[in-house]
CSV table of C-alpha atoms and ligand atoms in Angstrom, one decimal:
chain,number,residue,atom,x,y,z
A,155,MET,CA,0.0,-0.2,0.0
A,156,ASN,CA,1.2,3.4,-0.8
A,157,PRO,CA,1.2,6.5,1.3
A,158,SER,CA,-1.9,8.5,0.8
A,159,PRO,CA,-1.3,11.4,-1.6
A,160,VAL,CA,-3.4,13.7,1.0
A,161,SER,CA,-1.0,15.2,3.7
A,162,PRO,CA,-2.1,13.5,7.0
A,163,LEU,CA,-1.7,16.7,8.8
A,164,SER,CA,-3.8,18.9,6.4
A,165,PRO,CA,-7.3,19.5,8.1
A,166,ALA,CA,-9.1,16.8,6.0
A,167,THR,CA,-12.7,16.4,6.7
A,168,THR,CA,-12.8,12.9,6.2
A,169,PRO,CA,-10.2,11.5,8.4
A,170,LEU,CA,-7.8,9.0,6.8
A,171,THR,CA,-7.5,5.3,7.7
A,172,VAL,CA,-3.8,4.5,9.0
A,173,PRO,CA,-2.3,2.1,6.4
A,174,ASN,CA,-1.6,-1.4,7.4
A,175,VAL,CA,1.7,-3.2,6.9
A,176,ASP,CA,1.2,-5.6,4.5
A,177,LEU,CA,2.9,-8.6,5.7
A,178,PRO,CA,2.0,-11.9,7.7
A,179,ASN,CA,1.4,-11.1,11.2
A,180,TRP,CA,3.6,-13.9,12.6
A,181,TRP,CA,6.5,-12.7,10.3
A,182,GLN,CA,5.7,-8.9,11.7
A,183,LEU,CA,5.9,-10.2,15.4
A,184,TRP,CA,9.2,-11.9,14.5
A,185,ARG,CA,10.4,-8.9,13.0
A,186,TRP,CA,9.4,-6.6,16.0
A,187,ILE,CA,11.4,-9.0,18.4
A,188,GLN,CA,14.4,-9.8,16.0
A,189,GLY,CA,15.2,-6.3,14.6
A,190,PRO,CA,12.5,-3.9,15.7
A,191,LEU,CA,14.5,-1.0,14.5
A,192,GLU,CA,15.2,-2.0,10.7
A,193,PHE,CA,11.5,-2.7,10.7
A,194,GLN,CA,10.2,0.4,11.8
A,195,ALA,CA,12.5,2.0,9.2
A,196,GLU,CA,11.4,-0.2,6.2
A,197,ASN,CA,7.8,0.5,7.0
A,198,ARG,CA,8.5,4.5,7.2
A,199,GLN,CA,10.0,4.3,4.0
A,200,ARG,CA,6.9,2.2,2.5
A,201,TYR,CA,4.0,3.8,4.5
A,202,GLY,CA,5.0,7.0,5.8
A,203,ASP,CA,5.1,8.4,9.6
A,204,VAL,CA,2.2,6.3,10.8
A,205,PHE,CA,1.4,2.9,10.0
A,206,GLU,CA,-0.5,-0.1,11.6
A,207,LEU,CA,1.4,-3.3,12.5
A,208,ASP,CA,-0.3,-6.6,13.3
A,209,PHE,CA,1.5,-8.7,16.0
A,210,TRP,CA,0.2,-12.3,15.7
A,211,GLY,CA,-1.7,-13.3,18.9
A,212,LEU,CA,-1.3,-9.9,20.3
A,213,ALA,CA,-3.1,-6.6,19.9
A,214,ARG,CA,-2.4,-4.4,16.6
A,215,GLY,CA,-0.3,-1.4,17.2
A,216,VAL,CA,-0.1,1.8,15.4
A,217,LEU,CA,3.5,3.3,15.1
A,218,VAL,CA,3.9,6.9,15.1
A,219,GLY,CA,7.0,8.7,14.0
A,220,ASP,CA,5.9,12.2,13.4
A,221,PRO,CA,6.6,15.0,16.0
A,222,VAL,CA,2.9,16.7,15.4
A,223,VAL,CA,1.3,13.5,16.1
A,224,ALA,CA,3.4,12.6,19.1
A,225,GLU,CA,2.6,16.3,20.4
A,226,GLU,CA,-1.0,15.9,20.0
A,227,ILE,CA,-0.9,12.7,21.9
A,228,LEU,CA,1.5,13.4,24.8
A,229,SER,CA,0.0,17.1,25.4
A,230,GLN,CA,-3.5,15.5,26.0
A,231,ASP,CA,-2.2,12.4,27.9
A,232,PHE,CA,-5.3,12.7,30.2
A,233,ARG,CA,-7.4,11.0,27.0
A,234,PHE,CA,-5.4,8.0,26.8
A,235,ASP,CA,-4.8,4.7,29.1
A,236,VAL,CA,-1.3,3.2,29.1
A,237,GLY,CA,-1.2,0.6,31.6
A,238,ARG,CA,-3.6,-1.8,30.2
A,239,GLY,CA,-1.6,-1.8,27.0
A,240,ASN,CA,1.6,-2.9,29.0
A,241,LEU,CA,0.0,-6.6,29.9
A,242,LEU,CA,3.0,-8.3,28.5
A,243,ALA,CA,4.9,-6.9,31.2
A,244,GLU,CA,3.1,-8.4,33.9
A,245,PRO,CA,4.7,-11.8,34.2
A,246,LEU,CA,7.9,-10.2,34.8
A,247,LEU,CA,7.0,-7.3,37.1
A,248,GLY,CA,3.7,-8.4,38.8
A,249,VAL,CA,0.2,-7.1,38.7
A,250,ASN,CA,0.9,-4.2,40.8
A,251,SER,CA,3.7,-2.6,39.1
A,252,LEU,CA,3.2,1.5,38.2
A,253,ILE,CA,3.7,0.7,34.5
A,254,LEU,CA,0.4,-1.5,34.5
A,255,MET,CA,-1.7,1.1,36.2
A,256,ASP,CA,-4.1,3.8,34.8
A,257,GLY,CA,-6.2,6.7,36.2
A,258,ASP,CA,-6.2,7.7,39.8
A,259,ARG,CA,-4.0,4.7,41.0
A,260,HIS,CA,-1.5,5.6,38.6
A,261,ARG,CA,-1.4,9.2,39.7
A,262,ARG,CA,-1.3,8.2,43.3
A,263,GLU,CA,1.4,5.8,43.1
A,264,ARG,CA,3.4,8.2,41.0
A,265,LYS,CA,3.1,11.1,43.5
A,266,LEU,CA,4.3,8.5,46.1
A,267,LEU,CA,7.5,7.6,44.3
A,268,MET,CA,8.5,10.8,42.5
A,269,PRO,CA,10.2,12.7,45.7
A,270,SER,CA,12.5,9.9,45.7
A,271,PHE,CA,13.8,10.7,42.4
A,272,HIS,CA,14.3,14.4,42.7
A,273,GLY,CA,15.8,17.3,45.0
A,274,ASP,CA,18.1,16.5,47.5
A,275,ARG,CA,17.7,13.0,47.0
A,276,LEU,CA,19.7,13.4,43.8
A,277,LYS,CA,22.6,14.9,45.7
A,278,THR,CA,22.9,12.1,48.2
A,279,TYR,CA,22.6,9.6,45.3
A,280,SER,CA,25.3,11.6,43.0
A,281,HIS,CA,27.9,10.8,46.1
A,282,GLN,CA,26.7,7.2,46.0
A,283,ILE,CA,27.2,6.7,42.2
A,284,ARG,CA,30.8,8.4,42.2
A,285,GLN,CA,31.7,6.3,45.2
A,286,ILE,CA,30.4,2.7,43.4
A,287,THR,CA,32.2,3.7,40.5
A,288,LEU,CA,35.5,4.3,41.9
A,289,THR,CA,35.2,1.1,44.1
A,290,ALA,CA,34.6,-0.8,40.8
A,291,LEU,CA,37.4,0.8,39.2
A,292,GLN,CA,39.7,-0.2,41.9
A,293,HIS,CA,40.2,-3.7,40.3
A,294,TRP,CA,41.1,-2.6,36.8
A,295,GLN,CA,44.7,-3.5,35.5
A,296,PRO,CA,46.6,-2.5,32.4
A,297,GLY,CA,46.1,-5.1,29.7
A,298,GLN,CA,42.7,-6.4,31.3
A,299,ARG,CA,39.8,-7.2,28.9
A,300,PHE,CA,36.1,-6.5,30.0
A,301,VAL,CA,32.8,-6.5,28.7
A,302,ALA,CA,31.1,-2.6,28.9
A,303,ARG,CA,27.8,-4.0,29.5
A,304,SER,CA,28.4,-6.3,32.3
A,305,PHE,CA,30.9,-3.9,33.8
A,306,MET,CA,28.0,-1.2,33.5
A,307,GLN,CA,25.3,-3.6,35.1
A,308,ASP,CA,27.1,-4.1,38.0
A,309,ILE,CA,27.4,-0.4,38.7
A,310,THR,CA,23.6,0.3,37.9
A,311,LEU,CA,22.6,-2.7,39.9
A,312,GLU,CA,24.6,-1.3,43.2
A,313,VAL,CA,23.4,2.0,42.5
A,314,ILE,CA,19.4,0.8,42.3
A,315,ILE,CA,19.6,-1.4,45.3
A,316,GLN,CA,20.9,1.2,47.3
A,317,VAL,CA,18.8,3.7,46.3
A,318,ILE,CA,15.7,1.5,46.6
A,319,PHE,CA,16.7,-0.2,50.1
A,320,GLY,CA,19.4,2.0,51.3
A,321,LEU,CA,21.3,-1.4,51.5
A,322,ASN,CA,24.9,-2.3,50.4
A,323,GLN,CA,25.9,-5.2,52.3
A,324,GLY,CA,24.5,-8.5,53.9
A,325,PRO,CA,23.8,-11.9,52.5
A,326,ARG,CA,20.4,-10.7,51.7
A,327,TYR,CA,21.4,-8.1,49.5
A,328,LYS,CA,24.0,-10.0,47.9
A,329,THR,CA,21.8,-12.8,46.8
A,330,LEU,CA,19.2,-10.5,45.5
A,331,LYS,CA,21.9,-8.9,43.1
A,332,ALA,CA,23.0,-12.4,41.9
A,333,ILE,CA,19.5,-13.8,41.0
A,334,LEU,CA,18.4,-10.6,39.6
A,335,VAL,CA,21.4,-10.9,36.9
A,336,GLN,CA,20.7,-14.6,36.5
A,337,TRP,CA,17.0,-13.9,36.2
A,338,LEU,CA,17.6,-11.1,33.3
A,339,ASP,CA,20.0,-13.3,31.6
A,340,LEU,CA,17.3,-15.8,30.6
A,341,ILE,CA,16.0,-13.2,28.0
A,342,ASP,CA,19.1,-11.7,26.7
A,343,SER,CA,18.8,-12.8,22.9
A,344,PRO,CA,15.8,-12.3,20.6
A,345,LEU,CA,15.1,-16.0,20.7
A,346,ARG,CA,15.1,-16.2,24.4
A,347,SER,CA,13.0,-13.0,24.4
A,348,SER,CA,10.2,-14.4,22.3
A,349,ILE,CA,8.9,-16.0,25.7
A,350,LEU,CA,7.6,-12.6,26.7
A,351,PHE,CA,5.7,-12.1,23.4
A,352,LEU,CA,4.4,-15.7,22.8
A,353,ARG,CA,1.8,-16.7,25.3
A,354,VAL,CA,2.0,-20.3,23.9
A,355,LEU,CA,5.3,-20.6,25.4
A,356,GLN,CA,4.5,-19.4,28.6
A,357,VAL,CA,3.8,-23.0,30.3
A,358,ASP,CA,6.0,-23.9,33.4
A,359,TRP,CA,7.1,-27.4,32.7
A,360,GLY,CA,9.3,-27.2,35.8
A,361,LYS,CA,12.4,-25.0,36.8
A,362,TYR,CA,14.4,-26.4,33.9
A,363,SER,CA,12.0,-25.1,31.3
A,364,PRO,CA,12.1,-21.2,30.2
A,365,TRP,CA,9.0,-20.2,31.5
A,366,GLY,CA,9.5,-22.5,34.7
A,367,ALA,CA,12.8,-20.9,35.4
A,368,MET,CA,11.6,-17.5,34.8
A,369,ARG,CA,8.7,-18.2,37.6
A,370,ASN,CA,11.1,-20.1,40.1
A,371,GLN,CA,13.9,-17.0,40.0
A,372,ARG,CA,11.0,-14.4,40.1
A,373,GLN,CA,9.8,-16.5,43.1
A,374,GLN,CA,13.0,-16.3,45.1
A,375,ILE,CA,13.2,-12.6,44.1
A,376,TYR,CA,9.9,-12.3,45.8
A,377,ASP,CA,11.0,-14.2,49.0
A,378,LEU,CA,13.8,-12.1,49.5
A,379,LEU,CA,11.8,-8.7,49.0
A,380,GLN,CA,9.2,-10.2,51.2
A,381,ALA,CA,11.9,-10.9,54.1
A,382,GLU,CA,13.4,-7.6,53.7
A,383,ILE,CA,9.6,-5.9,54.0
A,384,GLU,CA,8.8,-8.3,57.2
A,385,GLU,CA,12.3,-7.2,58.7
A,386,ARG,CA,11.6,-3.4,58.2
A,387,ARG,CA,8.0,-3.9,59.6
A,388,SER,CA,9.8,-4.2,63.1
A,389,GLN,CA,12.2,-1.2,62.7
A,390,ASP,CA,11.7,2.7,63.1
A,391,LEU,CA,11.5,4.0,59.4
A,392,SER,CA,10.9,7.6,60.2
A,393,GLN,CA,14.6,8.5,60.0
A,394,ARG,CA,15.2,6.3,56.7
A,395,THR,CA,15.2,8.0,53.4
A,396,ASP,CA,15.6,5.0,51.0
A,397,ILE,CA,12.5,4.3,48.8
A,398,LEU,CA,11.3,1.1,50.4
A,399,SER,CA,11.0,3.0,53.8
A,400,LEU,CA,9.1,5.7,52.0
A,401,MET,CA,6.7,3.5,50.4
A,402,MET,CA,6.1,1.6,53.8
A,403,GLU,CA,5.6,4.9,55.8
A,404,ALA,CA,3.0,6.2,53.0
A,405,ARG,CA,-0.7,6.4,53.6
A,406,ASP,CA,-3.3,7.3,51.0
A,407,GLU,CA,-6.7,9.5,51.7
A,408,GLN,CA,-8.2,6.6,53.4
A,409,GLY,CA,-5.3,6.3,55.8
A,410,GLU,CA,-4.2,2.9,54.1
A,411,ALA,CA,-1.0,1.6,53.7
A,412,LEU,CA,0.5,-0.3,50.5
A,413,SER,CA,0.0,-4.1,50.9
A,414,ASP,CA,3.0,-6.4,50.8
A,415,PRO,CA,2.5,-7.5,47.1
A,416,GLU,CA,2.0,-3.9,46.1
A,417,LEU,CA,5.4,-3.1,47.8
A,418,ARG,CA,7.0,-6.0,46.3
A,419,ASP,CA,6.0,-5.3,42.8
A,420,GLU,CA,7.2,-1.7,43.0
A,421,MET,CA,10.3,-2.5,44.2
A,422,LEU,CA,10.7,-5.1,41.3
A,423,THR,CA,9.5,-2.8,38.6
A,424,LEU,CA,12.2,0.0,39.8
A,425,MET,CA,15.0,-2.4,40.0
A,426,PHE,CA,14.1,-3.6,36.4
A,427,ALA,CA,13.5,-0.2,34.9
A,428,GLY,CA,16.3,1.4,36.9
A,429,HIS,CA,19.2,-0.5,36.1
A,430,GLU,CA,18.9,-2.5,32.7
A,431,THR,CA,18.3,0.7,30.8
A,432,THR,CA,21.1,2.6,32.4
A,433,ALA,CA,23.5,0.0,32.0
A,434,THR,CA,22.6,-0.4,28.3
A,435,ILE,CA,22.8,3.4,27.4
A,436,LEU,CA,26.4,3.5,29.4
A,437,ALA,CA,27.7,0.5,27.3
A,438,TRP,CA,26.6,2.4,24.1
A,439,ALA,CA,28.4,5.4,25.3
A,440,ILE,CA,31.6,4.0,25.9
A,441,TYR,CA,31.4,2.5,22.5
A,442,GLU,CA,30.9,5.7,20.9
A,443,ILE,CA,33.5,7.6,22.7
A,444,HIS,CA,36.2,5.1,22.1
A,445,HIS,CA,34.9,4.4,18.3
A,446,ASN,CA,35.5,8.3,17.8
A,447,PRO,CA,38.8,9.5,19.2
A,448,ALA,CA,38.1,13.1,18.6
A,449,ILE,CA,35.0,13.0,20.8
A,450,LYS,CA,37.2,11.3,23.4
A,451,ASP,CA,39.9,14.1,23.0
A,452,ARG,CA,37.2,16.8,23.5
A,453,LEU,CA,35.5,15.0,26.6
A,454,HIS,CA,38.9,15.1,28.2
A,455,GLN,CA,39.4,18.6,27.4
A,456,ASP,CA,35.9,19.3,29.0
A,457,LEU,CA,36.8,17.3,32.1
A,458,ALA,CA,40.3,19.1,32.7
A,459,THR,CA,38.4,22.2,33.4
A,460,VAL,CA,37.4,21.2,36.8
A,461,PRO,CA,39.3,19.5,39.5
A,462,ALA,CA,39.0,15.8,39.8
A,463,SER,CA,37.4,16.3,43.4
A,464,THR,CA,34.6,18.5,42.1
A,465,ASP,CA,31.4,18.2,43.5
A,466,PRO,CA,29.8,15.4,41.4
A,467,LEU,CA,26.8,17.7,40.6
A,468,ALA,CA,29.1,20.3,39.2
A,469,LEU,CA,30.9,17.7,37.1
A,470,ILE,CA,27.6,16.8,35.5
A,471,GLN,CA,27.0,20.2,34.2
A,472,LEU,CA,30.0,20.2,31.9
A,473,PRO,CA,28.7,21.2,28.6
A,474,TYR,CA,30.2,18.6,26.0
A,475,LEU,CA,29.9,15.8,28.6
A,476,LYS,CA,26.2,16.8,28.6
A,477,ALA,CA,26.2,17.0,24.8
A,478,VAL,CA,27.7,13.5,24.4
A,479,SER,CA,25.2,11.9,26.7
A,480,GLN,CA,22.2,13.5,25.1
A,481,GLU,CA,23.6,12.2,21.5
A,482,VAL,CA,23.9,8.6,23.0
A,483,LEU,CA,20.1,8.8,24.2
A,484,ARG,CA,19.0,10.1,20.8
A,485,LYS,CA,20.9,7.6,18.6
A,486,TYR,CA,20.4,4.5,20.6
A,487,PRO,CA,16.7,3.7,21.8
A,488,VAL,CA,16.6,1.4,24.9
A,489,ILE,CA,13.1,0.4,24.3
A,490,PRO,CA,11.9,0.0,20.7
A,491,SER,CA,8.9,2.6,21.4
A,492,LEU,CA,7.2,4.2,24.0
A,493,PHE,CA,4.7,2.6,26.2
A,494,PRO,CA,1.4,2.2,24.1
A,495,ARG,CA,-1.1,4.9,24.5
A,496,ILE,CA,-4.9,3.7,24.2
A,497,PRO,CA,-7.6,6.3,23.2
A,498,GLN,CA,-10.3,6.6,25.8
A,499,GLU,CA,-12.9,7.6,22.9
A,500,SER,CA,-12.6,7.8,19.1
A,501,MET,CA,-10.6,10.6,18.1
A,502,VAL,CA,-8.7,12.2,15.1
A,503,LEU,CA,-5.1,12.5,15.4
A,504,GLY,CA,-2.6,14.1,12.7
A,505,GLY,CA,-5.6,13.6,10.3
A,506,TYR,CA,-6.1,10.0,11.0
A,507,GLN,CA,-9.0,8.3,12.8
A,508,PHE,CA,-8.3,6.3,15.8
A,509,ASP,CA,-10.7,4.2,18.0
A,510,THR,CA,-10.4,2.6,21.5
A,511,SER,CA,-9.1,-0.7,20.1
A,512,HIS,CA,-5.8,1.1,19.0
A,513,LEU,CA,-2.7,0.8,20.7
A,514,ILE,CA,-0.5,3.9,19.6
A,515,TYR,CA,3.4,3.5,19.9
A,516,ILE,CA,5.4,6.6,19.4
A,517,SER,CA,8.7,5.7,18.4
A,518,GLY,CA,11.5,7.4,19.9
A,519,TYR,CA,13.6,5.8,17.1
A,520,LEU,CA,11.7,7.2,14.3
A,521,LEU,CA,11.5,10.6,15.7
A,522,HIS,CA,15.1,10.9,16.6
A,523,HIS,CA,16.4,9.7,13.1
A,524,ARG,CA,14.2,12.3,11.0
A,525,GLU,CA,16.8,13.7,8.5
A,526,GLU,CA,15.4,17.0,8.7
A,527,ILE,CA,15.3,17.4,12.6
A,528,TYR,CA,18.9,15.4,12.9
A,529,PRO,CA,20.9,15.7,9.5
A,530,ASN,CA,22.8,12.4,8.9
A,531,PRO,CA,21.3,10.7,12.0
A,532,GLN,CA,23.2,7.6,11.8
A,533,GLN,CA,26.1,9.8,12.6
A,534,PHE,CA,27.2,10.2,16.3
A,535,ASN,CA,27.5,13.9,16.8
A,536,PRO,CA,27.4,15.5,20.2
A,537,ASP,CA,27.7,19.1,18.3
A,538,ARG,CA,23.9,18.8,17.4
A,539,PHE,CA,23.1,19.2,21.2
A,540,LEU,CA,25.5,22.4,21.4
A,541,ASP,CA,24.2,24.3,18.4
A,542,ARG,CA,20.3,24.0,19.0
A,543,THR,CA,17.7,22.9,21.3
A,544,TYR,CA,14.9,20.5,20.1
A,545,SER,CA,11.4,20.2,21.2
A,546,PRO,CA,10.0,17.7,23.9
A,547,TYR,CA,8.3,16.0,20.7
A,548,GLU,CA,11.3,15.9,18.7
A,549,TYR,CA,13.7,14.6,21.6
A,550,LEU,CA,11.9,12.3,23.9
A,551,PRO,CA,14.5,9.4,25.1
A,552,PHE,CA,12.3,9.3,28.5
A,553,GLY,CA,9.0,9.5,26.8
A,554,GLY,CA,6.6,12.3,27.9
A,555,GLY,CA,3.3,13.4,29.2
A,556,ASN,CA,2.0,11.6,32.4
A,557,ARG,CA,4.2,8.6,32.0
A,558,ARG,CA,7.6,10.3,31.5
A,559,CYS,CA,10.2,8.1,32.9
A,560,LEU,CA,10.2,8.3,36.6
A,561,GLY,CA,13.8,7.8,37.1
A,562,TYR,CA,15.1,10.3,34.3
A,563,ALA,CA,16.9,12.5,36.3
A,564,LEU,CA,18.6,9.9,38.0
A,565,ALA,CA,19.6,8.2,34.8
A,566,GLU,CA,20.8,11.2,33.2
A,567,MET,CA,23.2,12.0,36.3
A,568,GLU,CA,24.2,8.3,36.4
A,569,LEU,CA,25.3,8.4,32.7
A,570,ARG,CA,27.1,11.5,33.0
A,571,LEU,CA,28.9,10.5,36.3
A,572,VAL,CA,29.8,7.1,35.5
A,573,LEU,CA,31.4,8.4,32.5
A,574,ALA,CA,33.2,11.1,33.8
A,575,THR,CA,34.7,9.3,36.4
A,576,ILE,CA,36.0,6.2,34.1
A,577,LEU,CA,37.5,8.8,31.9
A,578,GLN,CA,39.3,10.8,34.7
A,579,HIS,CA,40.9,7.7,35.8
A,580,PHE,CA,41.8,5.3,33.0
A,581,GLU,CA,42.5,5.3,29.5
A,582,LEU,CA,40.7,2.5,27.3
A,583,GLU,CA,40.2,1.0,24.1
A,584,LEU,CA,37.9,-1.2,22.2
A,585,ALA,CA,38.9,-4.7,22.1
A,586,GLU,CA,37.4,-5.4,18.7
A,587,SER,CA,37.4,-3.2,15.7
A,588,LYS,CA,34.1,-4.8,14.4
A,589,PRO,CA,31.2,-2.1,14.4
A,590,VAL,CA,28.9,-3.1,17.2
A,591,VAL,CA,25.2,-3.7,16.4
A,592,TYR,CA,22.2,-4.0,18.9
A,593,GLN,CA,20.4,-6.9,20.0
A,594,ARG,CA,17.1,-7.6,21.7
A,595,ARG,CA,17.5,-8.5,25.3
A,596,GLY,CA,13.8,-8.9,27.0
A,597,PHE,CA,12.1,-5.6,26.2
A,598,THR,CA,15.3,-3.5,25.8
A,599,LEU,CA,17.7,-3.2,23.0
A,600,SER,CA,21.3,-3.8,24.0
A,601,PRO,CA,24.7,-3.9,22.3
A,602,LYS,CA,25.3,-7.4,20.9
A,603,GLY,CA,28.1,-8.8,22.7
A,604,GLY,CA,28.2,-6.0,25.0
A,605,VAL,CA,31.0,-4.0,23.9
A,606,LYS,CA,34.5,-5.6,24.7
A,607,MET,CA,37.0,-3.1,25.9
A,608,ARG,CA,40.5,-3.2,27.2
A,609,VAL,CA,42.3,-1.2,29.9
A,610,LEU,CA,45.4,0.6,28.5
A,611,GLN,CA,46.5,2.5,31.7
A,612,ALA,CA,45.6,4.5,34.9
A,613,LEU,CA,45.5,8.2,34.5
B,937,LIG,C1,18.8,5.5,30.5
B,937,LIG,C2,18.0,5.2,31.1
B,937,LIG,C3,16.6,5.1,30.8
B,937,LIG,C4,15.9,5.5,29.9
B,937,LIG,C5,16.3,5.4,28.5
B,937,LIG,C6,14.8,5.2,30.1
B,937,LIG,C7,13.3,5.4,29.4
B,937,LIG,C8,12.0,5.3,30.1
B,937,LIG,C9,10.8,5.5,28.9
B,937,LIG,C10,11.1,5.8,27.4
B,937,LIG,C11,9.7,5.2,29.6
B,937,LIG,C12,8.3,5.1,29.0
B,937,LIG,C13,7.7,6.6,29.2
B,937,LIG,C14,6.7,7.0,28.1
B,937,LIG,O1,5.9,5.8,27.7
B,937,LIG,O2,6.2,8.0,28.0
B,937,LIG,C15,10.2,5.0,31.0
B,937,LIG,C16,9.1,4.7,31.9
B,937,LIG,C17,9.6,4.6,33.2
B,937,LIG,N1,10.9,4.5,33.8
B,937,LIG,FE1,12.6,4.7,32.6
B,937,LIG,N2,14.4,5.1,31.8
B,937,LIG,C18,15.6,5.0,32.2
B,937,LIG,C19,16.1,4.8,33.6
B,937,LIG,C20,15.1,4.6,34.5
B,937,LIG,C21,15.4,4.7,35.8
B,937,LIG,C22,16.8,4.8,36.6
B,937,LIG,C23,14.3,4.5,36.5
B,937,LIG,C24,14.1,4.2,38.1
B,937,LIG,C25,14.8,4.1,38.9
B,937,LIG,C26,13.2,4.4,35.8
B,937,LIG,C27,12.0,4.0,35.9
B,937,LIG,C28,10.8,4.2,35.0
B,937,LIG,C29,9.6,4.0,35.6
B,937,LIG,C30,9.0,3.7,37.0
B,937,LIG,C31,8.8,4.1,34.3
B,937,LIG,C32,7.5,4.0,34.1
B,937,LIG,C33,6.5,5.4,34.5
B,937,LIG,C34,4.9,5.2,34.4
B,937,LIG,O3,4.4,4.3,33.9
B,937,LIG,O4,4.4,6.3,35.2
B,937,LIG,N3,13.8,4.5,34.3
B,937,LIG,N4,11.5,4.9,31.2
């Protein structure tokens, strides 16, 4: 099917129908699992900025890669549901996860969690991130090889566990860390990730079957979280500032506290959303910086303008460091699209007709790779963020509206701080010269092979 000759954005009296991708639905689902970015780009080429996908066995989804339509959706966020479109994440995160909620419940829970990710809390986290990174670097020796994504995952997991539990030692903490890593490694490739998308594979044949293993490990994580919650119940939490304690102390308008399953699912959601994503983006950043020596040199010049002991919050304001991290978040979408938006009533968006059965996916990838906004979009070019600013509908690595990423400020700070700390202390190089491509890892897209690096020398 060809794109309509009528501009989708001109005021049309009869709304247009969204074009359907003309491929078998099982093939569309596989392409979405195995290569969602190429699949999106091919469809845009063929159908334009708005097209409908049919994922075999799942709901149909409309992809949107136009900033005007993105604005129409995100600026009227109250007219859409999101949580009920995220049901695929339920087996992973539990029914009480923030990302599965809508309406008042979502608003209330977000309000409760929000203060933990802003203001003075960020200052505390900045010192923790710096310290955790410095501790991790102590083990590096010249000549040593390491996989950037695994190294970053150690750091981001440590950060998120400290932020959520206020814990950094003890057997429960160590076990939790180890099981979380094993659990997420169960979906570390497109084939293994298929289990999240294909209900027919979601059968528990015991702990050696893929679904059985996932459930078994999730139960172990639940048990550890439950034990931590019970221990906290006998403690005075009024002086504690970690998220678990804050959530245990919180009461709604009726004076009700969150139940244990609610607490448990929110902890798991934050741990999952908060460390996989950040580890992935850090690995891409290390890759691009070492793939482009001129960029690395400019970063060193930027860092040399402040003493090594500078306050971490001042360090992350360095303009070139900021531009590099913005460019990494532009070029590499961590998830293939934003969460789906489901219209609560029939409506026309961008000249197209939508109804309540549509799941609308705004694609950060398509928006961030528009030639007229980001010339030569495949090129890694931090200068584009020094030369101009972008609207929140042209640049949205953390989504937008009432579902904007809860941890965006923590993530941006962590990205810049970990990079700056590594660059200030070590010189590294890529251990392999071949270009790194992405690979699906569960719901996220990660560098294939994790980016192999070598330590050259301490600075
Ligand atoms: C580089 C790192 C990260 C990226 C790229 C990222 C990206 C995103 C995106 C695109 C969304 C969906 C927004 C939408 O559909 O409008 C999201 C939601 C969310 N993120 Fe992040 N995220 C990152 C790190 C974090 C961190 C560190 C945390 C918390 C510790 C976090 C917690 C969440 C939560 C709880 C939601 C769901 C919000 C809701 O449904 O109201 N994320 N994130």
